[in-house]
PDB file of C-alpha atoms in Angstrom:
ATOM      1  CA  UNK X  14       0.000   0.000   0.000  1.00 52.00           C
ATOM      2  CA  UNK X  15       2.709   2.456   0.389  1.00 59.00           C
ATOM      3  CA  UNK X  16       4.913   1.872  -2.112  1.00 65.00           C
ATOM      4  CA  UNK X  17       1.844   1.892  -4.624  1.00 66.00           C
ATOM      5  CA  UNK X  18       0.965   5.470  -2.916  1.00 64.00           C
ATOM      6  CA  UNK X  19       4.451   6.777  -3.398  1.00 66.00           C
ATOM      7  CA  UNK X  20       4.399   5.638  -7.093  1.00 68.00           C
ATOM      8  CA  UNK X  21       1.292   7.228  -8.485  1.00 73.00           C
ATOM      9  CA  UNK X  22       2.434  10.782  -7.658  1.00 76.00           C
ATOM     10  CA  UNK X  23       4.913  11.198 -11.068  1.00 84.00           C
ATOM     11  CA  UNK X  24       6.699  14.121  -8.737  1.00 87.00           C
ATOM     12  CA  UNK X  25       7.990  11.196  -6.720  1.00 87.00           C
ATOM     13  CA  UNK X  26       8.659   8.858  -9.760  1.00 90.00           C
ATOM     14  CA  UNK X  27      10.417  11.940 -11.229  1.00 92.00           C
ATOM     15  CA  UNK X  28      12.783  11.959  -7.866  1.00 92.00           C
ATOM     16  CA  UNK X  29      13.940   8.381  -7.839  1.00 92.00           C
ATOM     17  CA  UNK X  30      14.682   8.125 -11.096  1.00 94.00           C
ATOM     18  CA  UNK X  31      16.743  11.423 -10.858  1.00 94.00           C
ATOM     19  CA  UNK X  32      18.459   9.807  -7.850  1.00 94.00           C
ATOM     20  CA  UNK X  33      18.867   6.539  -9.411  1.00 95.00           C
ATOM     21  CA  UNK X  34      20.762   8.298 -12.380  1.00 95.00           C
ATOM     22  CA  UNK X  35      22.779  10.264  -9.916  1.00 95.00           C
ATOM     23  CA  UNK X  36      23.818   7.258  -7.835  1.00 95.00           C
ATOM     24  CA  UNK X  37      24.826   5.826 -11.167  1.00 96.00           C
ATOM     25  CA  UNK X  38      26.889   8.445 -12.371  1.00 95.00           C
ATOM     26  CA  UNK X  39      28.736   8.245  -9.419  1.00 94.00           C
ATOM     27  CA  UNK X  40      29.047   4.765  -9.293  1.00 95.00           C
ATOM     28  CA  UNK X  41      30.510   5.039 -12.715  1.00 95.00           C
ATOM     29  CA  UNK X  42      32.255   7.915 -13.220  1.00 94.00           C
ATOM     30  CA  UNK X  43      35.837   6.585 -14.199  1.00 93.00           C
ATOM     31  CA  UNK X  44      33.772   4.838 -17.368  1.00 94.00           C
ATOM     32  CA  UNK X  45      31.494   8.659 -17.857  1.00 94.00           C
ATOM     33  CA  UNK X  46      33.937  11.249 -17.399  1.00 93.00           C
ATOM     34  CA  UNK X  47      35.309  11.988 -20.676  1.00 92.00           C
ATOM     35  CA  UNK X  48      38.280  13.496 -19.134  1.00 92.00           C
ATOM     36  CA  UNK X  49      40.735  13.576 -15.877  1.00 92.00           C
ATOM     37  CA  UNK X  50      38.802  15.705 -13.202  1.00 92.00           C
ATOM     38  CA  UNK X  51      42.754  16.328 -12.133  1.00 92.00           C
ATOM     39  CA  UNK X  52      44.406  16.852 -15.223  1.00 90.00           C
ATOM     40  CA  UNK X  53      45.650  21.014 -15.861  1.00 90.00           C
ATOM     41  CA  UNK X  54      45.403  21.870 -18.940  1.00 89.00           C
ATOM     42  CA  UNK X  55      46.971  26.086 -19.221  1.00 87.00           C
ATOM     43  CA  UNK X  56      45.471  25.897 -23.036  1.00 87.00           C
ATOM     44  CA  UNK X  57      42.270  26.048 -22.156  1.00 86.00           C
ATOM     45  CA  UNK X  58      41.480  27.685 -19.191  1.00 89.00           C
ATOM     46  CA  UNK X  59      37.923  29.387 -18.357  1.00 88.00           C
ATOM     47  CA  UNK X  60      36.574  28.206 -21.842  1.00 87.00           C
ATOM     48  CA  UNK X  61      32.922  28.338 -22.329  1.00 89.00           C
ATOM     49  CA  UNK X  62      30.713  25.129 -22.485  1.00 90.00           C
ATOM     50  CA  UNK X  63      31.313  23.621 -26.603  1.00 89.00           C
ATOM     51  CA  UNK X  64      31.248  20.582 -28.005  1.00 90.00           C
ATOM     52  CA  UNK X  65      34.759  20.157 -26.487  1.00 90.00           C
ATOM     53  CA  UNK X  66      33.974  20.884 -23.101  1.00 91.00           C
ATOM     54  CA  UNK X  67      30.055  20.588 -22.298  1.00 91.00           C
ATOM     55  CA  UNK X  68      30.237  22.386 -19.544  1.00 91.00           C
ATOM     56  CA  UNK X  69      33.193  24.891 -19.740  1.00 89.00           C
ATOM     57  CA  UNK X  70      37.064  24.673 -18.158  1.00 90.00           C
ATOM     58  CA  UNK X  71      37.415  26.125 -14.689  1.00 90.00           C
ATOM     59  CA  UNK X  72      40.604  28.733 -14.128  1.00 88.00           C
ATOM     60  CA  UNK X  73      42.826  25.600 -14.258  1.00 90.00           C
ATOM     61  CA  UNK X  74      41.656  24.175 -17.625  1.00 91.00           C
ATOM     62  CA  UNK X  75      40.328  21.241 -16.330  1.00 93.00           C
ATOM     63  CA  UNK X  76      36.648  20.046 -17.325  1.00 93.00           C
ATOM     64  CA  UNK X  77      34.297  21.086 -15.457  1.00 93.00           C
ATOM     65  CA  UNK X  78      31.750  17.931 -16.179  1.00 94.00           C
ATOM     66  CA  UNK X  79      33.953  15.865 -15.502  1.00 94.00           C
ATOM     67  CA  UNK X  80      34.492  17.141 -11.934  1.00 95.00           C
ATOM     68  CA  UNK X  81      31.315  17.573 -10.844  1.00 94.00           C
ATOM     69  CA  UNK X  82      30.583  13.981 -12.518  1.00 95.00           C
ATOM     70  CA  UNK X  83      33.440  12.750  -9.835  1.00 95.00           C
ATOM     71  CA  UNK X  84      32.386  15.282  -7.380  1.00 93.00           C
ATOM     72  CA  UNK X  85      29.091  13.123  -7.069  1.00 93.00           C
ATOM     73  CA  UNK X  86      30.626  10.823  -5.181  1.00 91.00           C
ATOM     74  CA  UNK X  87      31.409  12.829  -2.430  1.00 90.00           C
ATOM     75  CA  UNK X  88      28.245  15.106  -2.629  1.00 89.00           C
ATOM     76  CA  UNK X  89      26.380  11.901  -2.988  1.00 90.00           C
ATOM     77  CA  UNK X  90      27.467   9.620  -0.686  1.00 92.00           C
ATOM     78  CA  UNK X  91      29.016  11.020   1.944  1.00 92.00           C
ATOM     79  CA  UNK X  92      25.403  12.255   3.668  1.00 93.00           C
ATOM     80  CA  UNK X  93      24.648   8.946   3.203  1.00 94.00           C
ATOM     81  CA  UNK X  94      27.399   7.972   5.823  1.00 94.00           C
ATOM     82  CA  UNK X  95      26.692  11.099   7.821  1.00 94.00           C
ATOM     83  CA  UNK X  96      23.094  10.220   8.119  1.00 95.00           C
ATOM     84  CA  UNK X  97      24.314   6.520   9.142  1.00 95.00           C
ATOM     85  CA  UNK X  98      26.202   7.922  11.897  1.00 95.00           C
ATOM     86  CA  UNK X  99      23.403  10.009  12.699  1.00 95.00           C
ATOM     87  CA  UNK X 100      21.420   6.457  13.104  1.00 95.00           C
ATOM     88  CA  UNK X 101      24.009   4.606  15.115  1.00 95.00           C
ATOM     89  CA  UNK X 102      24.247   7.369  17.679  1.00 95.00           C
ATOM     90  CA  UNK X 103      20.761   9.108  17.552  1.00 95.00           C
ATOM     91  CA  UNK X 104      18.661   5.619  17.813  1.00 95.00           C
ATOM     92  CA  UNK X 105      20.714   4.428  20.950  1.00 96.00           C
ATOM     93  CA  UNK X 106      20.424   7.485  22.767  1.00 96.00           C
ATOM     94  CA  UNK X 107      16.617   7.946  21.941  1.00 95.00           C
ATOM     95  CA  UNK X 108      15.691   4.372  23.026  1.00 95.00           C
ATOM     96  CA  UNK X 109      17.437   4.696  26.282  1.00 95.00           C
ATOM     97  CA  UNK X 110      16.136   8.158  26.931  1.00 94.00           C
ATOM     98  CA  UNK X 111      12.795   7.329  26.193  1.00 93.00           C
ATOM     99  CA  UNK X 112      12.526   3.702  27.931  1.00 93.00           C
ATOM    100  CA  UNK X 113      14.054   4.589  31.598  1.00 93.00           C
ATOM    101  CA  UNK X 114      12.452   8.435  31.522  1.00 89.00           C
ATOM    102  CA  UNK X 115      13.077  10.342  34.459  1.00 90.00           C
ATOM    103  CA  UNK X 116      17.209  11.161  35.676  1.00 93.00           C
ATOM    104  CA  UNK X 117      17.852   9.712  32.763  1.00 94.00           C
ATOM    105  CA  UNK X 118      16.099  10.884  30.627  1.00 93.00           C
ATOM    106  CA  UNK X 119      16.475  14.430  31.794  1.00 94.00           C
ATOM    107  CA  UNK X 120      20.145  14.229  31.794  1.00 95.00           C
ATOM    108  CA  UNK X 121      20.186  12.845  28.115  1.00 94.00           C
ATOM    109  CA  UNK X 122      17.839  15.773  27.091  1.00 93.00           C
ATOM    110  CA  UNK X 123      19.835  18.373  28.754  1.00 94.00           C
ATOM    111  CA  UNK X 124      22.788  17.335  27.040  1.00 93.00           C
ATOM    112  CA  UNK X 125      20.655  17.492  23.564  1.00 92.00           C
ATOM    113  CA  UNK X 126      19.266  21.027  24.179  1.00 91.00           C
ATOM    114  CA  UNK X 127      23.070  22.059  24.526  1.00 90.00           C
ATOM    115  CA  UNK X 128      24.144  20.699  21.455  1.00 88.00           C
ATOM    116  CA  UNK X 129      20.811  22.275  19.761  1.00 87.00           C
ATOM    117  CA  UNK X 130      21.404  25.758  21.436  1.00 86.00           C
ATOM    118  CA  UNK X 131      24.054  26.487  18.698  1.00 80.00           C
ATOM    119  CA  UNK X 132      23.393  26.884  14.953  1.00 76.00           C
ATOM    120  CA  UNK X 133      24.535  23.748  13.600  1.00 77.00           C
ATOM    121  CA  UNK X 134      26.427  24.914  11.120  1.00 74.00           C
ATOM    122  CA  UNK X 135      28.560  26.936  13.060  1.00 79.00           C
ATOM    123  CA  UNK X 136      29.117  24.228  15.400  1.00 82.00           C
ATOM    124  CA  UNK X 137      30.213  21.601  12.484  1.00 83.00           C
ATOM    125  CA  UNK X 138      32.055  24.037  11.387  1.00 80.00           C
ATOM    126  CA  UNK X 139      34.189  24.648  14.285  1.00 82.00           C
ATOM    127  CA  UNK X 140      33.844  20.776  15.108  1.00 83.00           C
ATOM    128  CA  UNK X 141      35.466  20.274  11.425  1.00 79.00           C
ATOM    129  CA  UNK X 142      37.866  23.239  11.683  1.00 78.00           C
ATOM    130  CA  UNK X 143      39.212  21.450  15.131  1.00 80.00           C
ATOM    131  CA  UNK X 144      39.634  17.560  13.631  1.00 76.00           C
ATOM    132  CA  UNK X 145      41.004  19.058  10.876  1.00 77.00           C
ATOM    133  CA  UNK X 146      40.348  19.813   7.452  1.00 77.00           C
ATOM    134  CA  UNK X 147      38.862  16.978   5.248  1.00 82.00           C
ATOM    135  CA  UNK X 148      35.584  14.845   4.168  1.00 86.00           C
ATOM    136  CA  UNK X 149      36.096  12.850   6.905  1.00 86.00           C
ATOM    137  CA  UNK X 150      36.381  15.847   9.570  1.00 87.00           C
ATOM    138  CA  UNK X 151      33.305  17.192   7.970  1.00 87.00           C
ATOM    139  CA  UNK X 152      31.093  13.920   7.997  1.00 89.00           C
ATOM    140  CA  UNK X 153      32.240  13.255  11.486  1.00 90.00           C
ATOM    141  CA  UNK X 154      30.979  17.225  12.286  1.00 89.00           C
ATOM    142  CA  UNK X 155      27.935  16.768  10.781  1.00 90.00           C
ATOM    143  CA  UNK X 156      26.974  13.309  12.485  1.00 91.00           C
ATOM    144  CA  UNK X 157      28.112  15.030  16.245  1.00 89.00           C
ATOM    145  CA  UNK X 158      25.858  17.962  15.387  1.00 90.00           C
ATOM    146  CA  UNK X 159      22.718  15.880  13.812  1.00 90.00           C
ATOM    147  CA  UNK X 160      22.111  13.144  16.624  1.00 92.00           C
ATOM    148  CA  UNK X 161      20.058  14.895  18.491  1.00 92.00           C
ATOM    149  CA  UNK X 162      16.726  15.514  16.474  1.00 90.00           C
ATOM    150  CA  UNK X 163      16.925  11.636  15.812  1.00 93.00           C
ATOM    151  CA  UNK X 164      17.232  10.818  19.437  1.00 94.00           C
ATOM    152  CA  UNK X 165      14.270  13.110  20.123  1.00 93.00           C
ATOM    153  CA  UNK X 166      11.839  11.191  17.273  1.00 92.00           C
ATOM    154  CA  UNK X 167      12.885   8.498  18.501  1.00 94.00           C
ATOM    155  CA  UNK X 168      12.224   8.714  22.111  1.00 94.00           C
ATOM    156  CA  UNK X 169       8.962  10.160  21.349  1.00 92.00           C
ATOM    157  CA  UNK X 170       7.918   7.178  20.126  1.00 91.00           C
ATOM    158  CA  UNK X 171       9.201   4.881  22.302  1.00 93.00           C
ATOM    159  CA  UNK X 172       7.738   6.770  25.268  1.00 92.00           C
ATOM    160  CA  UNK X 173       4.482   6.362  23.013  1.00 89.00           C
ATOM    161  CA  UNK X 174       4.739   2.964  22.762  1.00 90.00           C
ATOM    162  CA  UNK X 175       6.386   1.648  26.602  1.00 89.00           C
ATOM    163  CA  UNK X 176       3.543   1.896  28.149  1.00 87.00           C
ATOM    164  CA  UNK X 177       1.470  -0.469  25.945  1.00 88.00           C
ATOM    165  CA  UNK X 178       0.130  -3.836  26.990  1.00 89.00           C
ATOM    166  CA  UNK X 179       2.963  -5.952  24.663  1.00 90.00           C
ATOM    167  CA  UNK X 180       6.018  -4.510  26.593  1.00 90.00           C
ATOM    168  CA  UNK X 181       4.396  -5.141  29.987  1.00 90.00           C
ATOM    169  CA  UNK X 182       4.203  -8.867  28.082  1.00 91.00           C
ATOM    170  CA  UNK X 183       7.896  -8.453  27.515  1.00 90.00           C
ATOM    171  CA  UNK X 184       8.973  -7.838  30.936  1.00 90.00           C
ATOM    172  CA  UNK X 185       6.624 -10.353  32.641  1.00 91.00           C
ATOM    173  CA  UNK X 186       8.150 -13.520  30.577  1.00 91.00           C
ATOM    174  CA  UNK X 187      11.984 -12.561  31.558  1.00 89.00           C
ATOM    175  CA  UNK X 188      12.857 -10.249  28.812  1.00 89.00           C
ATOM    176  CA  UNK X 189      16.005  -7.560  29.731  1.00 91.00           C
ATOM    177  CA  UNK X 190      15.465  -3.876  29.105  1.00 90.00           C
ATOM    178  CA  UNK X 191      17.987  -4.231  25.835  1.00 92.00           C
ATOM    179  CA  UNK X 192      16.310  -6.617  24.756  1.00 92.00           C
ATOM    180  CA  UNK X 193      12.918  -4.693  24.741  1.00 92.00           C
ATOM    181  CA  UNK X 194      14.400  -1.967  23.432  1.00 93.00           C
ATOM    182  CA  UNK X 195      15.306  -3.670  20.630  1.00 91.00           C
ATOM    183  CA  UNK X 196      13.098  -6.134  19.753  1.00 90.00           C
ATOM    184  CA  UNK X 197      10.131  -4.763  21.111  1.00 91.00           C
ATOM    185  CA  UNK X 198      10.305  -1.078  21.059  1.00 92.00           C
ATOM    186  CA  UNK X 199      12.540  -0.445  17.996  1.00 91.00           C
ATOM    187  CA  UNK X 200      10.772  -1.889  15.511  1.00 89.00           C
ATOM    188  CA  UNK X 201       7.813   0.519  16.056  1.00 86.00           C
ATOM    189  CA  UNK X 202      10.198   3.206  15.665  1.00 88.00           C
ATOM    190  CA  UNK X 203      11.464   2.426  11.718  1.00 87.00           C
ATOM    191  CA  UNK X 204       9.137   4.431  10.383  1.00 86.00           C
ATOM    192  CA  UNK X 205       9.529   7.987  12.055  1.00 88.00           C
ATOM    193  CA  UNK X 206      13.255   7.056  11.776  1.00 91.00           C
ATOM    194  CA  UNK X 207      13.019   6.136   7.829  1.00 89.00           C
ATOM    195  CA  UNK X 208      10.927   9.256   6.870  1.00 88.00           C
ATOM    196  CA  UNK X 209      13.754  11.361   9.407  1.00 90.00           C
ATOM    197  CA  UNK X 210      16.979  10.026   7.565  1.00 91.00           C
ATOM    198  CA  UNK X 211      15.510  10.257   3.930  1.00 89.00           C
ATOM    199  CA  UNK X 212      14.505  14.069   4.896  1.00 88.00           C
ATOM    200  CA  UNK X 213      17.984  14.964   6.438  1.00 91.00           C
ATOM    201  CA  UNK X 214      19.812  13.933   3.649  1.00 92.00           C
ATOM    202  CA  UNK X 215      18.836  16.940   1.777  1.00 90.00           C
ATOM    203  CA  UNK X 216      20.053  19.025   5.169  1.00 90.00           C
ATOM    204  CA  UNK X 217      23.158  17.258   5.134  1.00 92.00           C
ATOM    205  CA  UNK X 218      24.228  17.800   1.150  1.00 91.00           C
ATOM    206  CA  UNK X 219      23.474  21.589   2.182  1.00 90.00           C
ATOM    207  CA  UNK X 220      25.490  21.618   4.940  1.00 89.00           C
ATOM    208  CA  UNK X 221      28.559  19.628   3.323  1.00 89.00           C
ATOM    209  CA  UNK X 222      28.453  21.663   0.327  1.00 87.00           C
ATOM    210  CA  UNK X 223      28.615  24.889   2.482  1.00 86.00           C
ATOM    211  CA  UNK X 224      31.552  22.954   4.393  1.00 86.00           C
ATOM    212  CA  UNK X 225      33.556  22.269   1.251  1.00 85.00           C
ATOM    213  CA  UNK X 226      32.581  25.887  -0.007  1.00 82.00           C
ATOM    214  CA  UNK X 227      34.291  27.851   3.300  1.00 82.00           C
ATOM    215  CA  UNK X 228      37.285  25.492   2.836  1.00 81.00           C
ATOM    216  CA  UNK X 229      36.613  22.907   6.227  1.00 82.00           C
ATOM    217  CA  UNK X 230      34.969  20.528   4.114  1.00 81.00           C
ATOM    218  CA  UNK X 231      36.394  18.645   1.048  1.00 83.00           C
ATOM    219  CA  UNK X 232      40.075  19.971   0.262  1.00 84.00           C
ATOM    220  CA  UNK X 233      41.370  20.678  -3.272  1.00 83.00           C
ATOM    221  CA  UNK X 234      41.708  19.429  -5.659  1.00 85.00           C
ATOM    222  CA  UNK X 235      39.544  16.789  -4.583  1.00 87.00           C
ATOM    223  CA  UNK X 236      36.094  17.053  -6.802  1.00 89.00           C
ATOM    224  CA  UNK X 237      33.013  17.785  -4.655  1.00 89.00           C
ATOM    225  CA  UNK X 238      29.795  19.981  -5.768  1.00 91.00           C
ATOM    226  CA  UNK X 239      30.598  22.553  -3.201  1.00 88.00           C
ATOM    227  CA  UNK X 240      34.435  23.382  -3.837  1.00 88.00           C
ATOM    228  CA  UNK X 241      33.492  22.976  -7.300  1.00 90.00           C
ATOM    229  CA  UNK X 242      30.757  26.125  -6.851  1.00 89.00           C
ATOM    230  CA  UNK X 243      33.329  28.063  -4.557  1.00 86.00           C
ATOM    231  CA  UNK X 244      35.927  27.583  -7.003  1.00 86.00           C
ATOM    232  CA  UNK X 245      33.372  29.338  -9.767  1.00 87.00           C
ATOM    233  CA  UNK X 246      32.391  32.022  -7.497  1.00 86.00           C
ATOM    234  CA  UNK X 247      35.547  34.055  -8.396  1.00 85.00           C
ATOM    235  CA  UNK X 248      34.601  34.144 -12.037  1.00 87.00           C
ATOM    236  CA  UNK X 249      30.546  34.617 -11.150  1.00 86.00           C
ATOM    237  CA  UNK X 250      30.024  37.359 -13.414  1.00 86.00           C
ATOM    238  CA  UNK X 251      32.404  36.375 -16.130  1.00 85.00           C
ATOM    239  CA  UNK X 252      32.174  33.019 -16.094  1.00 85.00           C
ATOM    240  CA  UNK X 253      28.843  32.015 -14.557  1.00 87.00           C
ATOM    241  CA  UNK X 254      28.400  28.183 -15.734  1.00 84.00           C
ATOM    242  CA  UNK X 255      31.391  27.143 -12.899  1.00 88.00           C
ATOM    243  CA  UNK X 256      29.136  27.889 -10.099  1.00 89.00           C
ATOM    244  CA  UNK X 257      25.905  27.731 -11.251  1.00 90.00           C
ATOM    245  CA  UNK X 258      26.221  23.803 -12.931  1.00 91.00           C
ATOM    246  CA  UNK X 259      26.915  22.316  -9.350  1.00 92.00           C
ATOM    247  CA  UNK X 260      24.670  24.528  -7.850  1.00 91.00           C
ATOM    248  CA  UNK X 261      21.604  23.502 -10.071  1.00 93.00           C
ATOM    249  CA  UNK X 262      22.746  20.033  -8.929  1.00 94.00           C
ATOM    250  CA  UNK X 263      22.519  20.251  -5.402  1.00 93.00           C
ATOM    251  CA  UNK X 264      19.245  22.016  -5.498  1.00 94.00           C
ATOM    252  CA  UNK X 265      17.566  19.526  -7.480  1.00 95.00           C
ATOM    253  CA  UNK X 266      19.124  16.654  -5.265  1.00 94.00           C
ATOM    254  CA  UNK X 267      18.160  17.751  -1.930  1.00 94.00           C
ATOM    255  CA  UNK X 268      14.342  18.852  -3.280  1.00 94.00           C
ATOM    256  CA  UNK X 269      14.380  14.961  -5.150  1.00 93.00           C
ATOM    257  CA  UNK X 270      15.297  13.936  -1.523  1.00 93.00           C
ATOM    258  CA  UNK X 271      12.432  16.210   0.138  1.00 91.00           C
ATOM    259  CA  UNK X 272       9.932  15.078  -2.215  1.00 90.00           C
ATOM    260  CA  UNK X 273      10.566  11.694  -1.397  1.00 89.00           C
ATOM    261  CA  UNK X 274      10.469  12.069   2.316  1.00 87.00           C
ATOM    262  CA  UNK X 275       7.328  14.054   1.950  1.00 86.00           C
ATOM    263  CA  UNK X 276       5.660  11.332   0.135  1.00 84.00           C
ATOM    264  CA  UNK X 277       7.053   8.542   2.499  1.00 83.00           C
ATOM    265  CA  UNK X 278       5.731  10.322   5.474  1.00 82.00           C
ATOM    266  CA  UNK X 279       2.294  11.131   3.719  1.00 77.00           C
ATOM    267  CA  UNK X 280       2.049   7.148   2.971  1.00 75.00           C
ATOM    268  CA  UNK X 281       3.320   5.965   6.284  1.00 75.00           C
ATOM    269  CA  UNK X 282       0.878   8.402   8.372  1.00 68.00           C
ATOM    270  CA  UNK X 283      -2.102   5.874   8.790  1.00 59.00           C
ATOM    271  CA  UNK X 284      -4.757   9.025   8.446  1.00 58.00           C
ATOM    272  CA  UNK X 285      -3.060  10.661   5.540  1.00 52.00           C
ATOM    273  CA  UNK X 286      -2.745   7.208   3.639  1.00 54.00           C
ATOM    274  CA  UNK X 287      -6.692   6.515   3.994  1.00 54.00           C
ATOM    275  CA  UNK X 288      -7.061  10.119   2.449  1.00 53.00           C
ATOM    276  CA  UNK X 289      -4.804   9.842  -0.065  1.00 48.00           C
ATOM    277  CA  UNK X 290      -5.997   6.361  -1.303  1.00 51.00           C
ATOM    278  CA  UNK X 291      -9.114   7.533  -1.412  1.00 53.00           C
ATOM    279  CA  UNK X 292      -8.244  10.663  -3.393  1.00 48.00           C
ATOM    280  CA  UNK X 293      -6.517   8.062  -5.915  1.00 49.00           C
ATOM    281  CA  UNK X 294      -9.472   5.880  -6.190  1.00 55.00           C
ATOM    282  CA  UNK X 295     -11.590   9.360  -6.645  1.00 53.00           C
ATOM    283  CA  UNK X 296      -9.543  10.122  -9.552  1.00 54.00           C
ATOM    284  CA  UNK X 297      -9.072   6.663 -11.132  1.00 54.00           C
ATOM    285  CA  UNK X 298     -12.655   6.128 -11.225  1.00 55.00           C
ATOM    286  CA  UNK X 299     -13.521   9.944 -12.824  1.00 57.00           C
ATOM    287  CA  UNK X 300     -10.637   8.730 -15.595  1.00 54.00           C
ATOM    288  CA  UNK X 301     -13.137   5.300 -16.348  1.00 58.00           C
ATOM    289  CA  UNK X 302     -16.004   7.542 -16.603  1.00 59.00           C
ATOM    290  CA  UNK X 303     -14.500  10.164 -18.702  1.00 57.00           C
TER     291      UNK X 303
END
């Protein structure tokens, strides 16, 4: 029933295929790229996009689709891994917060409004700027500054769901509080956490792009989206197609991955599915009649 949901809107088709094709490119770029996304070439610097060079040379003459072809796989799949760390420590700390509720809990959610006092990009950025320059610095950043929102869904849920008559079940045949949380109280929370990660990966390709554009994130002359754009912005006037390619990129990305994580959290919402399928079923049967 979901899935089916999620594929009649063609604004959702529309944004996995678009991600499907980007996750390919990257996948493949050493067969796509027609050229080097390394190699300097001084006779043709800052050319214009030609048959040559689809999208234009940047101030080092190399081609600029070829680096933002590379540069996928960093603007790609890195908040991918981000949002996996996010997971790993945002789950954990939810569950326990929201199972054993009071000290606990209101230790745990102290410690989360801290973190969540600062903007969060200043934070990963000083987080990045102190592990040091690099993807690596910057994922880590991101992951240490986006736990919290996941521990909160999470632990809304759970403290939801601990009170019901199937974890009183689970404590009276033997079963230890990990294991509840776990088996018992986690699955219930895949959902909010699913619709959570697909919508943050949008946030996160913002925020690693901005990263890699200040000069904490990805480090030259490593390709990535958002060095690629802060490279251009030098030349924005003159030579507008080396920022504006890789920044028509990440905006359509991160809206493919809001539209999807809208959708998923329409079909997953017991309410708004029933109104949706029903709005579906409106419209299929007006098509039969007409």
């Amino acid at each position: 029933m979901t899935i089916s949901i999620m594929l009649r809107s063609k604004i959702t088709i529309a944004s996995i295929l678009l991600l499907i094709t980007i996750y390919i490119v990257a996948i493949a770029a050493p067969l796509i790229a027609p050229r080097d996304p390394y190699t300097i070439n001084t006779g043709a610097l800052l050319l214009p996009p030609t048959k040559e060079y689809p999208l234009g040379t940047d101030n080092l003459g190399r081609d600029v689709l070829s680096r933002i072809i590379y540069g996928a796989r960093v603007s790609v799949f890195v908040p991918i891994l981000v949002v996996g760390l996010i997971v790993l420590i945002g789950v954990p700390v939810g569950l326990i917060s929201g199972y054993y509720g009071g000290k606990v809990d209101e230790v745990i959610m102290r410690i989360t409004d801290i973190v969540m006092s600062f903007p969060g990009v200043s934070l990963a950025i000083l987080l990045a700027y102190i592990a040091g320059r690099g993807v690596l610095s910057a994922a880590l950043a991101l992951a240490l500054v986006g736990w919290t929102s996941m521990a909160r869904v999470v632990r809304g849920v759970v403290m939801a769901e601990k009170e019901k008559d199937y974890v009183a079940a689970a404590k009276v045949i033997g079963k230890s509080d990990l294991r509840i949380m776990f088996e018992e109280l986690l699955p219930n929370c895949y959902y909010p956490i699913l619709v959570d990660a697909m919508m943050r990966l949008g946030t996160v390709i913002i925020a690693l792009a901005g990263l890699s554009f200040i000069g904490v994130g990805v480090q030259p002359p490593e390709p990535d989206w958002g060095i690629i754009a802060a490279e251009g912005r030098k030349y924005i006037f003159e030579q507008p197609w080396l920022a504006i390619f890789p920044g028509i990129l990440i905006i359509v990305t991160v809206l493919a991955y809001n539209m999807i994580g809208d959708r998923l959290r329409d079909a997953l919402d017991p309410k708004l599915r029933r109104e949706l399928a029903g709005v579906y079923r409106a419209k299929e049967e007006k098509e039969k009649e007409s």
